[in-house]
Amino acid sequence: MQPKILLVDDREDNLLSIEAILEADGYQFFKAYSGSQALKILLNEYDFAMILMDVKMPILNGFETATLIYEREKLRRIPIIFITANNYGDENLFKGCIDYIFKPINPDVLRAKVAVFIELYRKNNLLIEQDRKLSALNEHLEAELKVLRISEEKARQFNGKLLNAISNLESILASSKMTIEQSELVKSDLNVLLKGLLAEMEDQVNEKKATISIEPLPTLLVSPALIRPLFRNLIGNALQYSKKNVNPIIKIRSEVDLSTETTPSRNPDGKKYSRILIEDNGIGFDHPDKIFNPVEKVHHNGSSKAAGIGLAICKKIIEQHHGSISARSKVNEGSTFIVSLPIL
């Protein structure tokens, strides 16, 4: 694209002379015969590489015209070279003046000075174009990063659900294995066990903005491989069946049960039991006595849903530990699951 130069002089012969000197260099010229005409041109055309302007002109001289030009912010970057027959002292120089060319015009000096400013103009335009491309590239990268973050979040949620599904599958496999052989029971600190479990369920808990508090729990003789899925299922249910627009609150605590576990026949030796209570503020359900039956349906806040095999597996796990599990609940009033396990 040819660089544009605005020539301003009230004399036609001066304009023709300057144009003749510079035309071989391939510039595009706009000519104005007065300061007013130059201002009119600059209202619509402002992408000039430079302005060559005579100082002595009627009505608006070169200095006055330059002052009006530089009042417009987008014109301030255009360099102005004044053409004059006078050698002004420093005190009379126009503020912001780039350079002067004295009359009579030396063609070599004029071409050299113009060439310098044209080169600066081209480099500046190149920098502007590079900045525009970098800005566009940055916007594109930001858009891609946004999509990537969304994809990562979806992948994280999917992985969390996948891990939960795998854990549930392990629970089912472990449960089926129990019918064949007893799992090894070891002394297990339930505080440590639950801490590790909640670390695995962190995404699930954060997604629901749930608060889970755990009071000190006992050390019991259990199978960690089976007790972990038990608590995962109970905590997972408390998260799943939370009230709409209400952050879940889950409290886990223990107490010593000095009774003989409902019937003496199930506890002939009079053992003490530790009761682990998992309480939530969820939607609750009706018929808690039927919740552990996989073929029964329970009503969660007015909707009927199958209890599934999860709680049936929980019951089987507890029975293999010679304990019991029960539930207390009312629709819209939350639920409490009570797990009773023998104390060492």
Short mmCIF file of C-alpha atoms in Angstrom, two decimals:
data_model
loop_
_atom_site.label_atom_id
_atom_site.label_comp_id
_atom_site.label_asym_id
_atom_site.label_seq_id
_atom_site.Cartn_x
_atom_site.Cartn_y
_atom_site.Cartn_z
CA MET A 1 0.00 0.00 0.00
CA GLN A 2 1.41 3.39 -1.03
CA PRO A 3 2.21 5.71 1.90
CA LYS A 4 0.01 8.81 1.85
CA ILE A 5 1.50 12.30 2.17
CA LEU A 6 -0.59 15.45 2.69
CA LEU A 7 0.90 18.51 0.94
CA VAL A 8 -0.35 21.88 2.24
CA ASP A 9 0.58 25.15 0.48
CA ASP A 10 -1.43 28.08 -0.87
CA ARG A 11 0.66 28.16 -4.04
CA GLU A 12 0.07 25.60 -6.80
CA ASP A 13 3.64 25.88 -8.12
CA ASN A 14 5.11 24.91 -4.73
CA LEU A 15 2.85 21.87 -4.52
CA LEU A 16 3.80 20.76 -8.04
CA SER A 17 7.47 21.23 -7.27
CA ILE A 18 7.34 19.04 -4.13
CA GLU A 19 5.28 16.41 -5.95
CA ALA A 20 7.77 16.31 -8.83
CA ILE A 21 10.70 15.78 -6.45
CA LEU A 22 9.00 12.90 -4.58
CA GLU A 23 6.87 11.18 -7.25
CA ALA A 24 9.59 8.73 -8.27
CA ASP A 25 9.49 7.20 -4.77
CA GLY A 26 5.95 5.91 -5.23
CA TYR A 27 4.05 7.96 -2.67
CA GLN A 28 0.34 8.86 -2.84
CA PHE A 29 -0.25 12.61 -2.60
CA PHE A 30 -3.21 14.60 -1.24
CA LYS A 31 -3.04 18.36 -1.88
CA ALA A 32 -4.60 21.17 0.16
CA TYR A 33 -4.39 24.86 -0.83
CA SER A 34 -5.09 26.23 2.65
CA GLY A 35 -5.11 25.28 6.30
CA SER A 36 -8.92 24.99 6.25
CA GLN A 37 -8.84 22.64 3.28
CA ALA A 38 -6.22 20.49 5.02
CA LEU A 39 -8.47 20.22 8.09
CA LYS A 40 -11.41 19.15 5.89
CA ILE A 41 -9.32 16.43 4.26
CA LEU A 42 -8.24 15.18 7.68
CA LEU A 43 -11.84 14.79 8.78
CA ASN A 44 -12.17 11.77 6.48
CA GLU A 45 -8.60 10.77 5.74
CA TYR A 46 -6.26 10.36 8.67
CA ASP A 47 -3.98 7.50 7.71
CA PHE A 48 -1.20 9.79 6.51
CA ALA A 49 2.45 8.89 6.82
CA MET A 50 3.33 12.59 7.15
CA ILE A 51 2.31 16.18 6.36
CA LEU A 52 4.46 18.66 4.43
CA MET A 53 3.09 22.14 5.17
CA ASP A 54 4.06 25.67 4.27
CA VAL A 55 4.26 28.02 7.26
CA LYS A 56 3.20 31.26 5.53
CA MET A 57 -0.41 30.92 4.37
CA PRO A 58 -3.36 33.37 4.50
CA ILE A 59 -6.13 33.10 7.13
CA LEU A 60 -4.63 30.03 8.87
CA ASN A 61 -0.86 29.83 8.77
CA GLY A 62 1.02 26.54 9.12
CA PHE A 63 1.52 26.82 12.88
CA GLU A 64 -2.16 27.59 13.53
CA THR A 65 -3.23 24.74 11.27
CA ALA A 66 -0.88 22.33 13.04
CA THR A 67 -2.32 23.37 16.42
CA LEU A 68 -5.84 22.52 15.23
CA ILE A 69 -4.67 19.24 13.71
CA TYR A 70 -3.08 18.06 16.95
CA GLU A 71 -6.22 18.81 18.93
CA ARG A 72 -7.59 15.55 17.51
CA GLU A 73 -6.03 12.63 19.35
CA LYS A 74 -5.91 10.23 16.40
CA LEU A 75 -4.02 12.84 14.31
CA ARG A 76 -1.29 13.49 16.87
CA ARG A 77 0.87 10.64 15.63
CA ILE A 78 1.19 12.20 12.12
CA PRO A 79 4.56 13.98 11.84
CA ILE A 80 4.48 17.49 10.35
CA ILE A 81 7.46 18.97 8.47
CA PHE A 82 7.18 22.71 7.95
CA ILE A 83 8.44 24.33 4.76
CA THR A 84 9.59 27.92 5.25
CA ALA A 85 11.88 30.59 3.92
CA ASN A 86 12.59 31.88 7.45
CA ASN A 87 15.12 30.55 9.93
CA TYR A 88 13.14 30.69 13.20
CA GLY A 89 14.91 30.98 16.49
CA ASP A 90 14.28 28.28 19.11
CA GLU A 91 11.83 30.52 20.95
CA ASN A 92 9.64 30.80 17.85
CA LEU A 93 9.61 27.13 16.89
CA PHE A 94 6.22 25.45 16.82
CA LYS A 95 5.79 23.17 19.83
CA GLY A 96 5.67 19.59 18.63
CA CYS A 97 7.38 20.43 15.35
CA ILE A 98 9.16 17.40 13.86
CA ASP A 99 11.42 19.16 11.39
CA TYR A 100 11.86 22.08 9.00
CA ILE A 101 12.81 22.27 5.33
CA PHE A 102 14.02 25.64 4.18
CA LYS A 103 13.32 27.30 0.87
CA PRO A 104 14.61 27.08 -1.76
CA ILE A 105 14.04 23.35 -1.36
CA ASN A 106 17.05 21.07 -1.81
CA PRO A 107 15.61 17.97 -3.54
CA ASP A 108 18.13 15.57 -1.99
CA VAL A 109 17.43 16.90 1.53
CA LEU A 110 13.67 16.68 0.98
CA ARG A 111 13.84 13.10 -0.34
CA ALA A 112 16.15 12.02 2.50
CA LYS A 113 14.00 13.49 5.25
CA VAL A 114 10.77 12.14 3.79
CA ALA A 115 12.35 8.68 3.37
CA VAL A 116 13.25 8.59 7.08
CA PHE A 117 9.69 9.39 8.18
CA ILE A 118 8.17 6.97 5.67
CA GLU A 119 10.39 4.19 7.01
CA LEU A 120 9.29 5.00 10.57
CA TYR A 121 5.67 4.98 9.40
CA ARG A 122 6.06 1.53 7.81
CA LYS A 123 7.75 0.08 10.88
CA ASN A 124 5.07 1.54 13.14
CA ASN A 125 2.33 0.05 10.95
CA LEU A 126 4.11 -3.30 11.06
CA LEU A 127 4.19 -3.16 14.85
CA ILE A 128 0.50 -2.24 14.95
CA GLU A 129 -0.36 -5.16 12.66
CA GLN A 130 1.75 -7.55 14.74
CA ASP A 131 0.05 -6.29 17.91
CA ARG A 132 -3.35 -6.83 16.28
CA LYS A 133 -2.42 -10.38 15.30
CA LEU A 134 -1.05 -11.09 18.78
CA SER A 135 -4.26 -9.75 20.34
CA ALA A 136 -6.36 -11.93 18.04
CA LEU A 137 -4.15 -14.93 18.82
CA ASN A 138 -4.42 -14.21 22.54
CA GLU A 139 -8.22 -14.06 22.31
CA HIS A 140 -8.20 -17.34 20.40
CA LEU A 141 -5.95 -18.97 22.99
CA GLU A 142 -8.12 -17.69 25.83
CA ALA A 143 -11.19 -19.16 24.12
CA GLU A 144 -9.40 -22.50 23.67
CA LEU A 145 -8.26 -22.45 27.31
CA LYS A 146 -11.84 -21.81 28.40
CA VAL A 147 -13.03 -24.79 26.35
CA LEU A 148 -10.16 -26.86 27.76
CA ARG A 149 -11.04 -25.92 31.34
CA ILE A 150 -14.67 -26.87 30.70
CA SER A 151 -13.53 -30.17 29.18
CA GLU A 152 -11.22 -30.83 32.13
CA GLU A 153 -14.06 -30.12 34.56
CA LYS A 154 -16.36 -32.50 32.67
CA ALA A 155 -13.60 -35.13 32.61
CA ARG A 156 -13.05 -34.66 36.36
CA GLN A 157 -16.75 -35.10 37.05
CA PHE A 158 -16.89 -38.14 34.79
CA ASN A 159 -13.85 -39.68 36.48
CA GLY A 160 -15.46 -39.09 39.87
CA LYS A 161 -18.63 -40.83 38.75
CA LEU A 162 -16.58 -43.61 37.17
CA LEU A 163 -14.62 -44.16 40.41
CA ASN A 164 -17.89 -44.27 42.33
CA ALA A 165 -19.27 -46.82 39.87
CA ILE A 166 -16.11 -48.92 40.19
CA SER A 167 -16.28 -48.71 43.98
CA ASN A 168 -19.90 -49.83 43.90
CA LEU A 169 -18.93 -52.70 41.61
CA GLU A 170 -16.14 -53.70 44.05
CA SER A 171 -18.76 -53.60 46.79
CA ILE A 172 -20.96 -55.99 44.87
CA LEU A 173 -18.04 -58.30 44.13
CA ALA A 174 -16.90 -58.20 47.76
CA SER A 175 -20.43 -58.93 48.93
CA SER A 176 -20.77 -61.91 46.64
CA LYS A 177 -17.43 -63.19 47.82
CA MET A 178 -18.58 -63.02 51.44
CA THR A 179 -21.13 -65.69 50.80
CA ILE A 180 -18.28 -68.02 49.98
CA GLU A 181 -15.65 -67.18 52.62
CA GLN A 182 -15.13 -64.85 55.59
CA SER A 183 -12.99 -61.78 55.00
CA GLU A 184 -10.09 -61.21 57.33
CA LEU A 185 -11.03 -58.93 60.23
CA VAL A 186 -8.41 -56.51 61.57
CA LYS A 187 -8.33 -53.77 64.18
CA SER A 188 -9.23 -50.65 62.25
CA ASP A 189 -9.36 -47.03 63.36
CA LEU A 190 -12.61 -45.81 61.83
CA ASN A 191 -11.36 -42.20 62.04
CA VAL A 192 -8.46 -43.02 59.70
CA LEU A 193 -10.67 -45.12 57.45
CA LEU A 194 -13.26 -42.37 57.02
CA LYS A 195 -10.61 -39.69 56.50
CA GLY A 196 -9.20 -41.63 53.56
CA LEU A 197 -12.66 -42.33 52.17
CA LEU A 198 -13.70 -38.66 52.28
CA ALA A 199 -10.50 -37.70 50.48
CA GLU A 200 -11.59 -40.00 47.65
CA MET A 201 -15.09 -38.47 47.68
CA GLU A 202 -13.83 -34.86 47.81
CA ASP A 203 -15.13 -33.91 44.35
CA GLN A 204 -18.54 -35.39 45.10
CA VAL A 205 -18.71 -33.54 48.44
CA ASN A 206 -17.56 -30.22 46.93
CA GLU A 207 -20.02 -30.50 44.04
CA LYS A 208 -22.87 -30.66 46.55
CA LYS A 209 -21.26 -27.99 48.79
CA ALA A 210 -21.77 -30.39 51.67
CA THR A 211 -20.51 -30.10 55.23
CA ILE A 212 -19.43 -33.37 56.86
CA SER A 213 -18.51 -33.44 60.54
CA ILE A 214 -17.05 -36.52 62.23
CA GLU A 215 -16.86 -36.93 65.97
CA PRO A 216 -14.22 -39.32 67.39
CA LEU A 217 -14.96 -42.88 66.32
CA PRO A 218 -13.76 -46.15 67.90
CA THR A 219 -11.27 -48.75 66.72
CA LEU A 220 -13.15 -51.92 65.83
CA LEU A 221 -12.48 -55.40 64.47
CA VAL A 222 -13.70 -55.07 60.88
CA SER A 223 -12.83 -55.79 57.29
CA PRO A 224 -11.65 -52.45 55.83
CA ALA A 225 -12.32 -53.75 52.31
CA LEU A 226 -16.01 -54.11 53.22
CA ILE A 227 -16.53 -51.30 55.73
CA ARG A 228 -15.25 -48.65 53.28
CA PRO A 229 -17.96 -49.44 50.66
CA LEU A 230 -20.51 -49.47 53.48
CA PHE A 231 -19.72 -45.90 54.53
CA ARG A 232 -19.27 -44.80 50.90
CA ASN A 233 -22.80 -45.97 50.15
CA LEU A 234 -24.35 -44.32 53.20
CA ILE A 235 -22.54 -41.00 52.68
CA GLY A 236 -23.23 -41.13 48.94
CA ASN A 237 -26.95 -41.57 49.60
CA ALA A 238 -26.95 -38.61 51.99
CA LEU A 239 -25.39 -36.48 49.24
CA GLN A 240 -27.66 -37.78 46.50
CA TYR A 241 -30.91 -37.29 48.37
CA SER A 242 -30.22 -33.79 49.66
CA LYS A 243 -32.87 -31.06 49.55
CA LYS A 244 -32.98 -28.73 46.57
CA ASN A 245 -31.17 -25.43 47.21
CA VAL A 246 -30.07 -26.63 50.66
CA ASN A 247 -26.44 -27.54 51.31
CA PRO A 248 -26.20 -31.05 52.75
CA ILE A 249 -25.08 -31.38 56.37
CA ILE A 250 -23.89 -34.84 57.36
CA LYS A 251 -22.91 -35.73 60.93
CA ILE A 252 -21.13 -38.94 61.83
CA ARG A 253 -20.80 -39.91 65.51
CA SER A 254 -20.68 -42.97 67.73
CA GLU A 255 -22.10 -44.13 71.03
CA VAL A 256 -21.85 -47.28 73.11
CA ASP A 257 -24.93 -49.50 73.07
CA LEU A 258 -25.21 -51.42 76.35
CA SER A 259 -28.31 -53.31 75.21
CA THR A 260 -28.27 -56.87 73.90
CA GLU A 261 -29.04 -55.86 70.33
CA THR A 262 -32.81 -56.24 70.09
CA THR A 263 -32.99 -59.97 70.95
CA PRO A 264 -30.91 -62.08 73.37
CA SER A 265 -30.71 -64.84 70.79
CA ARG A 266 -28.60 -62.62 68.52
CA ASN A 267 -26.28 -61.65 71.37
CA PRO A 268 -26.02 -64.66 73.70
CA ASP A 269 -22.73 -63.48 75.24
CA GLY A 270 -24.05 -60.01 76.17
CA LYS A 271 -21.40 -58.18 74.10
CA LYS A 272 -21.24 -54.43 73.97
CA TYR A 273 -21.85 -52.72 70.66
CA SER A 274 -20.69 -49.44 69.19
CA ARG A 275 -23.39 -47.58 67.33
CA ILE A 276 -22.19 -45.44 64.42
CA LEU A 277 -24.81 -42.85 63.48
CA ILE A 278 -24.86 -41.16 60.07
CA GLU A 279 -27.32 -38.23 60.18
CA ASP A 280 -28.31 -35.94 57.31
CA ASN A 281 -30.69 -33.08 56.60
CA GLY A 282 -31.89 -34.54 53.31
CA ILE A 283 -35.33 -35.16 51.85
CA GLY A 284 -35.91 -38.29 53.93
CA PHE A 285 -38.10 -41.25 53.01
CA ASP A 286 -41.03 -43.24 54.26
CA HIS A 287 -41.08 -46.85 55.48
CA PRO A 288 -37.52 -46.97 56.85
CA ASP A 289 -38.15 -50.57 57.91
CA LYS A 290 -38.22 -51.58 54.24
CA ILE A 291 -35.26 -49.53 53.02
CA PHE A 292 -32.82 -52.48 53.10
CA ASN A 293 -35.00 -54.64 50.88
CA PRO A 294 -33.71 -54.35 47.26
CA VAL A 295 -37.09 -55.09 45.72
CA GLU A 296 -39.03 -52.57 47.78
CA LYS A 297 -39.66 -48.98 46.75
CA VAL A 298 -39.33 -46.03 49.08
CA HIS A 299 -40.74 -42.56 48.67
CA HIS A 300 -38.24 -39.69 48.63
CA ASN A 301 -40.09 -36.40 49.04
CA GLY A 302 -43.13 -37.56 47.18
CA SER A 303 -41.34 -39.49 44.43
CA SER A 304 -41.10 -43.27 44.41
CA LYS A 305 -37.66 -44.77 43.76
CA ALA A 306 -36.21 -48.23 44.08
CA ALA A 307 -33.93 -48.60 47.06
CA GLY A 308 -31.57 -50.63 44.86
CA ILE A 309 -29.04 -53.20 45.96
CA GLY A 310 -26.70 -50.71 47.70
CA LEU A 311 -28.41 -50.74 51.10
CA ALA A 312 -29.07 -54.49 50.82
CA ILE A 313 -25.32 -54.95 50.43
CA CYS A 314 -24.74 -52.67 53.45
CA LYS A 315 -27.02 -54.91 55.51
CA LYS A 316 -25.19 -58.02 54.35
CA ILE A 317 -21.79 -56.47 55.21
CA ILE A 318 -22.93 -55.61 58.71
CA GLU A 319 -24.42 -59.04 59.27
CA GLN A 320 -21.08 -60.62 58.32
CA HIS A 321 -19.59 -58.50 61.12
CA HIS A 322 -22.23 -59.84 63.55
CA GLY A 323 -23.79 -56.44 63.79
CA SER A 324 -26.96 -54.73 62.60
CA ILE A 325 -28.07 -51.69 60.59
CA SER A 326 -31.29 -49.72 60.84
CA ALA A 327 -32.71 -46.38 59.76
CA ARG A 328 -34.88 -43.58 61.07
CA SER A 329 -36.43 -41.13 58.65
CA LYS A 330 -39.41 -38.98 57.76
CA VAL A 331 -40.09 -37.29 54.47
CA ASN A 332 -38.59 -33.75 54.45
CA GLU A 333 -37.02 -34.28 57.89
CA GLY A 334 -33.74 -36.00 57.03
CA SER A 335 -32.50 -39.49 57.83
CA THR A 336 -30.33 -41.30 60.35
CA PHE A 337 -28.66 -44.63 59.65
CA ILE A 338 -27.49 -46.59 62.70
CA VAL A 339 -24.70 -49.12 62.24
CA SER A 340 -24.06 -51.37 65.26
CA LEU A 341 -20.77 -53.28 65.41
CA PRO A 342 -19.28 -55.40 68.24
CA ILE A 343 -16.75 -53.64 70.46
CA LEU A 344 -13.36 -55.32 70.82
#
